Amino acid sequence: MVSSEYERRIAARFATFDQDGNGWIDREDFSAASKAVLNEFGTTARSDKGQALYGGAEAFWQGMAGIADRDGDQRITRDEFVNGAVKRLRDNPDRFAEIARPFLHAALAVADADGDGKATVEETARVLKALGASAEVAAAAAATLDTDADGKVDEVEVVNAFARYFTVPE
């Protein structure tokens, strides 16, 4: 039996993906996330960074749909997410990291104002806020992502943290 704490954590993770709050995850949620990040940083969709972000979002969606969309309707319900994606990804967190990597890489590139391949903690917080986190949660999470305390967040740090966050133990 699944614990209520486990269910609560899964519901929070599902809500992270369900950008429009309609009760399922679909391609439009990934597009909305991309648009929100681009808007936050004043980056156009037609720019190289914008195209990379949308491409990463599409790859992420395709990977998630391949794992969790059991009925093939191009939507991932909460039940499919809990019983499909989370259980499969918990067993193989590296797989989830690889599915998410193109989107995370592109989001960091959008946020990376100086082009050094890393986003500052503040830039990272802006990404998280654009994706729907409150300002307080975004700031705390971004600071936690900076595991080497250099004031910046790189791809390795964010991908590892993302995989840990979404591969929830029961």
Short mmCIF file of N, CA and C in Angstrom, two decimals:
data_model
loop_
_atom_site.label_atom_id
_atom_site.label_comp_id
_atom_site.label_asym_id
_atom_site.label_seq_id
_atom_site.Cartn_x
_atom_site.Cartn_y
_atom_site.Cartn_z
N MET A 1 0.84 -1.19 0.00
CA MET A 1 0.00 0.00 0.00
C MET A 1 0.88 1.25 0.00
N VAL A 2 0.46 2.24 -0.74
CA VAL A 2 1.22 3.47 -0.87
C VAL A 2 0.86 4.38 0.31
N SER A 3 1.88 4.94 0.92
CA SER A 3 1.65 5.80 2.08
C SER A 3 1.09 7.16 1.66
N SER A 4 0.41 7.82 2.58
CA SER A 4 -0.14 9.14 2.27
C SER A 4 0.98 10.16 2.05
N GLU A 5 2.10 10.03 2.74
CA GLU A 5 3.24 10.93 2.53
C GLU A 5 3.80 10.74 1.12
N TYR A 6 3.92 9.49 0.71
CA TYR A 6 4.38 9.20 -0.65
C TYR A 6 3.42 9.81 -1.67
N GLU A 7 2.12 9.61 -1.46
CA GLU A 7 1.11 10.17 -2.36
C GLU A 7 1.22 11.69 -2.42
N ARG A 8 1.43 12.33 -1.29
CA ARG A 8 1.54 13.79 -1.25
C ARG A 8 2.74 14.26 -2.07
N ARG A 9 3.86 13.57 -1.89
CA ARG A 9 5.06 13.95 -2.64
C ARG A 9 4.88 13.74 -4.14
N ILE A 10 4.24 12.64 -4.51
CA ILE A 10 4.00 12.37 -5.92
C ILE A 10 3.05 13.42 -6.50
N ALA A 11 2.02 13.77 -5.77
CA ALA A 11 1.08 14.79 -6.24
C ALA A 11 1.79 16.11 -6.50
N ALA A 12 2.72 16.47 -5.63
CA ALA A 12 3.48 17.71 -5.82
C ALA A 12 4.34 17.63 -7.08
N ARG A 13 4.92 16.50 -7.33
CA ARG A 13 5.76 16.34 -8.52
C ARG A 13 4.90 16.34 -9.78
N PHE A 14 3.74 15.71 -9.72
CA PHE A 14 2.83 15.72 -10.86
C PHE A 14 2.43 17.16 -11.18
N ALA A 15 2.09 17.93 -10.16
CA ALA A 15 1.68 19.32 -10.34
C ALA A 15 2.79 20.15 -10.98
N THR A 16 4.03 19.81 -10.72
CA THR A 16 5.16 20.51 -11.32
C THR A 16 5.10 20.41 -12.84
N PHE A 17 4.73 19.23 -13.35
CA PHE A 17 4.64 19.04 -14.79
C PHE A 17 3.33 19.57 -15.37
N ASP A 18 2.24 19.46 -14.63
CA ASP A 18 0.92 19.88 -15.12
C ASP A 18 0.81 21.40 -15.05
N GLN A 19 1.48 22.08 -15.96
CA GLN A 19 1.61 23.53 -15.95
C GLN A 19 0.26 24.25 -16.00
N ASP A 20 -0.70 23.70 -16.72
CA ASP A 20 -1.98 24.39 -16.86
C ASP A 20 -3.04 23.89 -15.87
N GLY A 21 -2.69 22.92 -15.04
CA GLY A 21 -3.58 22.46 -13.98
C GLY A 21 -4.83 21.74 -14.46
N ASN A 22 -4.79 21.16 -15.66
CA ASN A 22 -5.98 20.50 -16.19
C ASN A 22 -6.11 19.03 -15.77
N GLY A 23 -5.18 18.54 -14.99
CA GLY A 23 -5.29 17.18 -14.48
C GLY A 23 -4.51 16.13 -15.26
N TRP A 24 -3.80 16.54 -16.30
CA TRP A 24 -2.93 15.62 -17.01
C TRP A 24 -1.72 16.38 -17.54
N ILE A 25 -0.71 15.62 -17.86
CA ILE A 25 0.52 16.17 -18.44
C ILE A 25 0.46 15.87 -19.94
N ASP A 26 0.72 16.88 -20.75
CA ASP A 26 0.75 16.67 -22.18
C ASP A 26 1.82 17.58 -22.81
N ARG A 27 1.95 17.48 -24.10
CA ARG A 27 2.95 18.25 -24.83
C ARG A 27 2.81 19.75 -24.56
N GLU A 28 1.58 20.22 -24.43
CA GLU A 28 1.35 21.64 -24.20
C GLU A 28 1.96 22.12 -22.88
N ASP A 29 1.99 21.23 -21.87
CA ASP A 29 2.61 21.61 -20.60
C ASP A 29 4.10 21.85 -20.78
N PHE A 30 4.75 21.05 -21.60
CA PHE A 30 6.18 21.23 -21.84
C PHE A 30 6.43 22.49 -22.67
N SER A 31 5.55 22.78 -23.61
CA SER A 31 5.66 24.03 -24.38
C SER A 31 5.44 25.24 -23.49
N ALA A 32 4.45 25.15 -22.59
CA ALA A 32 4.18 26.26 -21.67
C ALA A 32 5.37 26.52 -20.76
N ALA A 33 6.02 25.45 -20.30
CA ALA A 33 7.20 25.61 -19.45
C ALA A 33 8.32 26.31 -20.22
N SER A 34 8.51 25.92 -21.47
CA SER A 34 9.53 26.56 -22.30
C SER A 34 9.23 28.03 -22.50
N LYS A 35 7.98 28.32 -22.83
CA LYS A 35 7.58 29.71 -23.06
C LYS A 35 7.80 30.56 -21.81
N ALA A 36 7.46 30.01 -20.65
CA ALA A 36 7.63 30.75 -19.39
C ALA A 36 9.09 31.08 -19.13
N VAL A 37 9.97 30.12 -19.37
CA VAL A 37 11.41 30.35 -19.15
C VAL A 37 11.93 31.39 -20.15
N LEU A 38 11.55 31.26 -21.40
CA LEU A 38 11.99 32.22 -22.40
C LEU A 38 11.50 33.63 -22.07
N ASN A 39 10.25 33.74 -21.66
CA ASN A 39 9.70 35.05 -21.30
C ASN A 39 10.45 35.65 -20.11
N GLU A 40 10.76 34.83 -19.13
CA GLU A 40 11.47 35.32 -17.94
C GLU A 40 12.81 35.96 -18.31
N PHE A 41 13.47 35.40 -19.31
CA PHE A 41 14.81 35.89 -19.66
C PHE A 41 14.82 36.74 -20.93
N GLY A 42 13.64 37.05 -21.47
CA GLY A 42 13.58 37.89 -22.65
C GLY A 42 14.23 37.27 -23.87
N THR A 43 14.14 35.96 -23.97
CA THR A 43 14.75 35.22 -25.08
C THR A 43 13.65 34.83 -26.07
N THR A 44 13.89 35.05 -27.34
CA THR A 44 12.87 34.73 -28.33
C THR A 44 12.87 33.24 -28.65
N ALA A 45 11.69 32.76 -29.02
CA ALA A 45 11.54 31.34 -29.37
C ALA A 45 12.34 30.99 -30.62
N ARG A 46 12.54 31.97 -31.50
CA ARG A 46 13.26 31.70 -32.75
C ARG A 46 14.78 31.75 -32.61
N SER A 47 15.26 32.20 -31.48
CA SER A 47 16.70 32.23 -31.26
C SER A 47 17.24 30.81 -31.13
N ASP A 48 18.55 30.66 -31.23
CA ASP A 48 19.15 29.34 -31.05
C ASP A 48 18.82 28.76 -29.68
N LYS A 49 18.90 29.61 -28.65
CA LYS A 49 18.58 29.13 -27.29
C LYS A 49 17.11 28.76 -27.17
N GLY A 50 16.25 29.55 -27.79
CA GLY A 50 14.82 29.25 -27.76
C GLY A 50 14.50 27.95 -28.47
N GLN A 51 15.10 27.76 -29.63
CA GLN A 51 14.89 26.52 -30.37
C GLN A 51 15.42 25.31 -29.60
N ALA A 52 16.56 25.48 -28.96
CA ALA A 52 17.12 24.37 -28.15
C ALA A 52 16.20 24.04 -26.98
N LEU A 53 15.62 25.07 -26.36
CA LEU A 53 14.72 24.83 -25.23
C LEU A 53 13.47 24.10 -25.69
N TYR A 54 12.86 24.55 -26.76
CA TYR A 54 11.67 23.86 -27.27
C TYR A 54 12.01 22.43 -27.72
N GLY A 55 13.17 22.26 -28.34
CA GLY A 55 13.60 20.92 -28.74
C GLY A 55 13.82 20.02 -27.54
N GLY A 56 14.42 20.58 -26.49
CA GLY A 56 14.62 19.82 -25.25
C GLY A 56 13.31 19.46 -24.59
N ALA A 57 12.35 20.39 -24.64
CA ALA A 57 11.03 20.13 -24.07
C ALA A 57 10.33 19.02 -24.83
N GLU A 58 10.44 19.03 -26.14
CA GLU A 58 9.82 17.98 -26.95
C GLU A 58 10.46 16.62 -26.66
N ALA A 59 11.78 16.59 -26.54
CA ALA A 59 12.46 15.34 -26.22
C ALA A 59 12.04 14.83 -24.84
N PHE A 60 11.92 15.74 -23.90
CA PHE A 60 11.50 15.39 -22.54
C PHE A 60 10.08 14.82 -22.58
N TRP A 61 9.19 15.51 -23.29
CA TRP A 61 7.81 15.03 -23.42
C TRP A 61 7.78 13.63 -24.05
N GLN A 62 8.50 13.44 -25.13
CA GLN A 62 8.51 12.14 -25.80
C GLN A 62 9.02 11.04 -24.86
N GLY A 63 10.06 11.35 -24.09
CA GLY A 63 10.57 10.37 -23.14
C GLY A 63 9.57 10.04 -22.05
N MET A 64 8.93 11.08 -21.51
CA MET A 64 7.92 10.86 -20.47
C MET A 64 6.73 10.08 -21.03
N ALA A 65 6.26 10.45 -22.20
CA ALA A 65 5.11 9.77 -22.80
C ALA A 65 5.46 8.30 -23.05
N GLY A 66 6.67 8.05 -23.51
CA GLY A 66 7.09 6.68 -23.77
C GLY A 66 7.11 5.82 -22.51
N ILE A 67 7.39 6.42 -21.40
CA ILE A 67 7.44 5.69 -20.13
C ILE A 67 6.07 5.58 -19.49
N ALA A 68 5.27 6.63 -19.55
CA ALA A 68 4.08 6.70 -18.70
C ALA A 68 2.74 6.67 -19.42
N ASP A 69 2.66 7.07 -20.68
CA ASP A 69 1.37 7.15 -21.36
C ASP A 69 0.93 5.76 -21.79
N ARG A 70 0.36 5.02 -20.86
CA ARG A 70 0.03 3.62 -21.08
C ARG A 70 -1.08 3.41 -22.10
N ASP A 71 -2.02 4.34 -22.21
CA ASP A 71 -3.13 4.15 -23.14
C ASP A 71 -2.92 4.85 -24.49
N GLY A 72 -1.79 5.53 -24.64
CA GLY A 72 -1.44 6.15 -25.92
C GLY A 72 -2.29 7.33 -26.34
N ASP A 73 -2.94 8.00 -25.38
CA ASP A 73 -3.80 9.14 -25.72
C ASP A 73 -3.06 10.48 -25.74
N GLN A 74 -1.75 10.45 -25.63
CA GLN A 74 -0.91 11.65 -25.64
C GLN A 74 -1.16 12.53 -24.42
N ARG A 75 -1.60 11.91 -23.33
CA ARG A 75 -1.77 12.58 -22.05
C ARG A 75 -1.34 11.61 -20.96
N ILE A 76 -0.69 12.16 -19.95
CA ILE A 76 -0.29 11.35 -18.80
C ILE A 76 -1.16 11.78 -17.63
N THR A 77 -2.02 10.88 -17.20
CA THR A 77 -2.88 11.17 -16.05
C THR A 77 -2.06 11.03 -14.77
N ARG A 78 -2.62 11.48 -13.69
CA ARG A 78 -1.94 11.34 -12.40
C ARG A 78 -1.69 9.87 -12.10
N ASP A 79 -2.68 9.01 -12.39
CA ASP A 79 -2.52 7.58 -12.15
C ASP A 79 -1.39 7.01 -13.01
N GLU A 80 -1.33 7.40 -14.27
CA GLU A 80 -0.24 6.93 -15.14
C GLU A 80 1.10 7.44 -14.62
N PHE A 81 1.12 8.67 -14.14
CA PHE A 81 2.36 9.24 -13.60
C PHE A 81 2.82 8.46 -12.38
N VAL A 82 1.90 8.23 -11.44
CA VAL A 82 2.26 7.54 -10.20
C VAL A 82 2.61 6.09 -10.47
N ASN A 83 1.81 5.41 -11.25
CA ASN A 83 2.00 3.97 -11.45
C ASN A 83 2.93 3.64 -12.60
N GLY A 84 3.19 4.60 -13.45
CA GLY A 84 4.07 4.37 -14.58
C GLY A 84 5.41 5.05 -14.40
N ALA A 85 5.40 6.33 -14.60
CA ALA A 85 6.65 7.09 -14.62
C ALA A 85 7.42 6.96 -13.32
N VAL A 86 6.78 7.26 -12.21
CA VAL A 86 7.52 7.32 -10.96
C VAL A 86 8.11 5.97 -10.59
N LYS A 87 7.33 4.91 -10.73
CA LYS A 87 7.85 3.59 -10.37
C LYS A 87 8.97 3.16 -11.30
N ARG A 88 8.81 3.39 -12.60
CA ARG A 88 9.87 3.02 -13.54
C ARG A 88 11.13 3.86 -13.31
N LEU A 89 10.93 5.14 -13.09
CA LEU A 89 12.08 6.03 -12.93
C LEU A 89 12.77 5.85 -11.59
N ARG A 90 12.02 5.46 -10.58
CA ARG A 90 12.62 5.17 -9.29
C ARG A 90 13.59 4.00 -9.42
N ASP A 91 13.23 3.04 -10.26
CA ASP A 91 14.09 1.89 -10.48
C ASP A 91 15.31 2.23 -11.31
N ASN A 92 15.22 3.31 -12.10
CA ASN A 92 16.33 3.69 -12.97
C ASN A 92 16.43 5.22 -13.06
N PRO A 93 16.93 5.87 -11.99
CA PRO A 93 16.99 7.33 -11.99
C PRO A 93 17.87 7.90 -13.10
N ASP A 94 18.88 7.16 -13.53
CA ASP A 94 19.73 7.64 -14.61
C ASP A 94 18.94 7.80 -15.90
N ARG A 95 17.96 6.93 -16.12
CA ARG A 95 17.11 7.02 -17.31
C ARG A 95 16.34 8.35 -17.28
N PHE A 96 15.82 8.70 -16.13
CA PHE A 96 15.07 9.94 -16.01
C PHE A 96 15.98 11.14 -16.26
N ALA A 97 17.16 11.09 -15.72
CA ALA A 97 18.11 12.17 -15.93
C ALA A 97 18.40 12.35 -17.42
N GLU A 98 18.53 11.25 -18.13
CA GLU A 98 18.82 11.33 -19.56
C GLU A 98 17.61 11.87 -20.35
N ILE A 99 16.40 11.54 -19.91
CA ILE A 99 15.21 12.08 -20.56
C ILE A 99 15.13 13.59 -20.34
N ALA A 100 15.44 14.02 -19.14
CA ALA A 100 15.33 15.44 -18.78
C ALA A 100 16.51 16.28 -19.26
N ARG A 101 17.67 15.67 -19.46
CA ARG A 101 18.90 16.41 -19.73
C ARG A 101 18.79 17.45 -20.85
N PRO A 102 18.25 17.15 -22.03
CA PRO A 102 18.21 18.19 -23.08
C PRO A 102 17.44 19.44 -22.67
N PHE A 103 16.33 19.25 -21.97
CA PHE A 103 15.55 20.40 -21.51
C PHE A 103 16.31 21.17 -20.43
N LEU A 104 16.87 20.46 -19.47
CA LEU A 104 17.59 21.12 -18.38
C LEU A 104 18.82 21.86 -18.91
N HIS A 105 19.53 21.23 -19.83
CA HIS A 105 20.70 21.86 -20.45
C HIS A 105 20.30 23.17 -21.14
N ALA A 106 19.21 23.10 -21.92
CA ALA A 106 18.77 24.29 -22.65
C ALA A 106 18.25 25.37 -21.71
N ALA A 107 17.56 24.98 -20.64
CA ALA A 107 17.06 25.97 -19.67
C ALA A 107 18.23 26.68 -18.99
N LEU A 108 19.26 25.93 -18.64
CA LEU A 108 20.45 26.56 -18.05
C LEU A 108 21.10 27.51 -19.04
N ALA A 109 21.14 27.13 -20.30
CA ALA A 109 21.75 27.99 -21.32
C ALA A 109 20.97 29.29 -21.48
N VAL A 110 19.65 29.21 -21.41
CA VAL A 110 18.83 30.43 -21.48
C VAL A 110 19.15 31.34 -20.30
N ALA A 111 19.29 30.75 -19.12
CA ALA A 111 19.53 31.52 -17.90
C ALA A 111 20.97 32.04 -17.79
N ASP A 112 21.90 31.41 -18.44
CA ASP A 112 23.33 31.70 -18.34
C ASP A 112 23.69 32.99 -19.07
N ALA A 113 23.64 34.10 -18.36
CA ALA A 113 23.87 35.42 -18.97
C ALA A 113 25.29 35.61 -19.48
N ASP A 114 26.28 35.03 -18.78
CA ASP A 114 27.66 35.28 -19.19
C ASP A 114 28.23 34.19 -20.10
N GLY A 115 27.44 33.17 -20.41
CA GLY A 115 27.86 32.16 -21.37
C GLY A 115 28.94 31.21 -20.91
N ASP A 116 29.11 31.07 -19.59
CA ASP A 116 30.17 30.19 -19.09
C ASP A 116 29.72 28.74 -18.89
N GLY A 117 28.48 28.44 -19.28
CA GLY A 117 27.98 27.07 -19.15
C GLY A 117 27.33 26.79 -17.81
N LYS A 118 27.26 27.81 -16.97
CA LYS A 118 26.64 27.67 -15.65
C LYS A 118 25.70 28.86 -15.45
N ALA A 119 24.66 28.62 -14.66
CA ALA A 119 23.76 29.72 -14.29
C ALA A 119 24.05 30.09 -12.85
N THR A 120 23.97 31.37 -12.53
CA THR A 120 24.14 31.76 -11.13
C THR A 120 22.98 31.20 -10.33
N VAL A 121 23.13 31.19 -9.02
CA VAL A 121 22.05 30.75 -8.15
C VAL A 121 20.81 31.61 -8.38
N GLU A 122 21.01 32.90 -8.56
CA GLU A 122 19.89 33.81 -8.80
C GLU A 122 19.21 33.52 -10.13
N GLU A 123 20.00 33.27 -11.17
CA GLU A 123 19.42 32.92 -12.48
C GLU A 123 18.65 31.60 -12.40
N THR A 124 19.19 30.66 -11.66
CA THR A 124 18.53 29.37 -11.48
C THR A 124 17.20 29.55 -10.75
N ALA A 125 17.19 30.40 -9.75
CA ALA A 125 15.94 30.69 -9.02
C ALA A 125 14.91 31.30 -9.97
N ARG A 126 15.35 32.13 -10.89
CA ARG A 126 14.42 32.72 -11.86
C ARG A 126 13.80 31.64 -12.76
N VAL A 127 14.60 30.65 -13.16
CA VAL A 127 14.07 29.54 -13.96
C VAL A 127 13.01 28.80 -13.15
N LEU A 128 13.33 28.46 -11.92
CA LEU A 128 12.40 27.71 -11.08
C LEU A 128 11.11 28.50 -10.84
N LYS A 129 11.25 29.79 -10.64
CA LYS A 129 10.07 30.64 -10.45
C LYS A 129 9.24 30.68 -11.72
N ALA A 130 9.88 30.77 -12.87
CA ALA A 130 9.16 30.76 -14.15
C ALA A 130 8.40 29.45 -14.34
N LEU A 131 8.92 28.38 -13.78
CA LEU A 131 8.28 27.07 -13.89
C LEU A 131 7.20 26.86 -12.85
N GLY A 132 6.96 27.86 -12.00
CA GLY A 132 5.84 27.78 -11.09
C GLY A 132 6.17 27.71 -9.61
N ALA A 133 7.43 27.66 -9.25
CA ALA A 133 7.79 27.65 -7.83
C ALA A 133 7.60 29.05 -7.25
N SER A 134 7.24 29.11 -5.98
CA SER A 134 7.16 30.41 -5.32
C SER A 134 8.56 31.00 -5.23
N ALA A 135 8.65 32.28 -5.02
CA ALA A 135 9.96 32.94 -4.94
C ALA A 135 10.81 32.34 -3.82
N GLU A 136 10.18 32.05 -2.68
CA GLU A 136 10.92 31.50 -1.54
C GLU A 136 11.43 30.09 -1.83
N VAL A 137 10.56 29.26 -2.39
CA VAL A 137 10.95 27.89 -2.73
C VAL A 137 12.02 27.90 -3.82
N ALA A 138 11.85 28.75 -4.81
CA ALA A 138 12.81 28.84 -5.91
C ALA A 138 14.19 29.25 -5.40
N ALA A 139 14.24 30.23 -4.52
CA ALA A 139 15.52 30.68 -3.98
C ALA A 139 16.19 29.59 -3.15
N ALA A 140 15.41 28.93 -2.31
CA ALA A 140 15.97 27.86 -1.47
C ALA A 140 16.45 26.69 -2.32
N ALA A 141 15.65 26.30 -3.30
CA ALA A 141 16.03 25.17 -4.15
C ALA A 141 17.27 25.50 -4.97
N ALA A 142 17.33 26.69 -5.52
CA ALA A 142 18.50 27.09 -6.32
C ALA A 142 19.77 27.06 -5.48
N ALA A 143 19.68 27.55 -4.25
CA ALA A 143 20.86 27.52 -3.37
C ALA A 143 21.28 26.09 -3.07
N THR A 144 20.31 25.20 -2.91
CA THR A 144 20.61 23.79 -2.64
C THR A 144 21.26 23.13 -3.85
N LEU A 145 20.88 23.55 -5.05
CA LEU A 145 21.45 22.97 -6.27
C LEU A 145 22.94 23.26 -6.41
N ASP A 146 23.39 24.34 -5.84
CA ASP A 146 24.81 24.73 -5.91
C ASP A 146 25.61 23.87 -4.92
N THR A 147 25.81 22.62 -5.26
CA THR A 147 26.43 21.66 -4.33
C THR A 147 27.90 21.95 -4.04
N ASP A 148 28.59 22.62 -4.96
CA ASP A 148 30.00 22.92 -4.71
C ASP A 148 30.21 24.34 -4.17
N ALA A 149 29.11 25.05 -3.89
CA ALA A 149 29.13 26.38 -3.27
C ALA A 149 29.98 27.40 -4.04
N ASP A 150 29.95 27.32 -5.38
CA ASP A 150 30.68 28.30 -6.18
C ASP A 150 29.80 29.44 -6.67
N GLY A 151 28.54 29.45 -6.23
CA GLY A 151 27.62 30.51 -6.64
C GLY A 151 26.96 30.26 -7.97
N LYS A 152 27.26 29.10 -8.57
CA LYS A 152 26.73 28.76 -9.88
C LYS A 152 26.16 27.34 -9.86
N VAL A 153 25.26 27.09 -10.79
CA VAL A 153 24.66 25.77 -10.94
C VAL A 153 25.00 25.26 -12.33
N ASP A 154 25.59 24.08 -12.40
CA ASP A 154 25.92 23.52 -13.70
C ASP A 154 25.00 22.36 -14.04
N GLU A 155 25.16 21.84 -15.22
CA GLU A 155 24.28 20.78 -15.71
C GLU A 155 24.32 19.54 -14.83
N VAL A 156 25.49 19.14 -14.40
CA VAL A 156 25.60 17.95 -13.56
C VAL A 156 24.81 18.13 -12.26
N GLU A 157 24.97 19.29 -11.63
CA GLU A 157 24.25 19.55 -10.38
C GLU A 157 22.74 19.52 -10.58
N VAL A 158 22.25 20.16 -11.63
CA VAL A 158 20.81 20.24 -11.83
C VAL A 158 20.22 18.91 -12.28
N VAL A 159 20.90 18.18 -13.14
CA VAL A 159 20.38 16.90 -13.61
C VAL A 159 20.33 15.89 -12.46
N ASN A 160 21.37 15.83 -11.66
CA ASN A 160 21.37 14.91 -10.52
C ASN A 160 20.27 15.25 -9.52
N ALA A 161 20.10 16.52 -9.23
CA ALA A 161 19.06 16.94 -8.29
C ALA A 161 17.67 16.66 -8.85
N PHE A 162 17.49 16.90 -10.12
CA PHE A 162 16.20 16.67 -10.77
C PHE A 162 15.84 15.20 -10.70
N ALA A 163 16.78 14.34 -11.00
CA ALA A 163 16.52 12.89 -10.94
C ALA A 163 16.18 12.47 -9.50
N ARG A 164 16.90 12.98 -8.53
CA ARG A 164 16.60 12.65 -7.13
C ARG A 164 15.22 13.12 -6.72
N TYR A 165 14.84 14.32 -7.14
CA TYR A 165 13.55 14.89 -6.75
C TYR A 165 12.39 14.08 -7.32
N PHE A 166 12.52 13.62 -8.55
CA PHE A 166 11.41 12.93 -9.18
C PHE A 166 11.44 11.42 -9.01
N THR A 167 12.49 10.88 -8.48
CA THR A 167 12.52 9.44 -8.21
C THR A 167 12.33 9.26 -6.71
N VAL A 168 11.07 9.33 -6.33
CA VAL A 168 10.66 9.39 -4.94
C VAL A 168 10.58 7.99 -4.33
N PRO A 169 11.25 7.76 -3.22
CA PRO A 169 11.09 6.46 -2.57
C PRO A 169 9.75 6.37 -1.84
N GLU A 170 9.23 5.16 -1.78
CA GLU A 170 7.96 4.96 -1.04
C GLU A 170 8.23 4.96 0.45
#
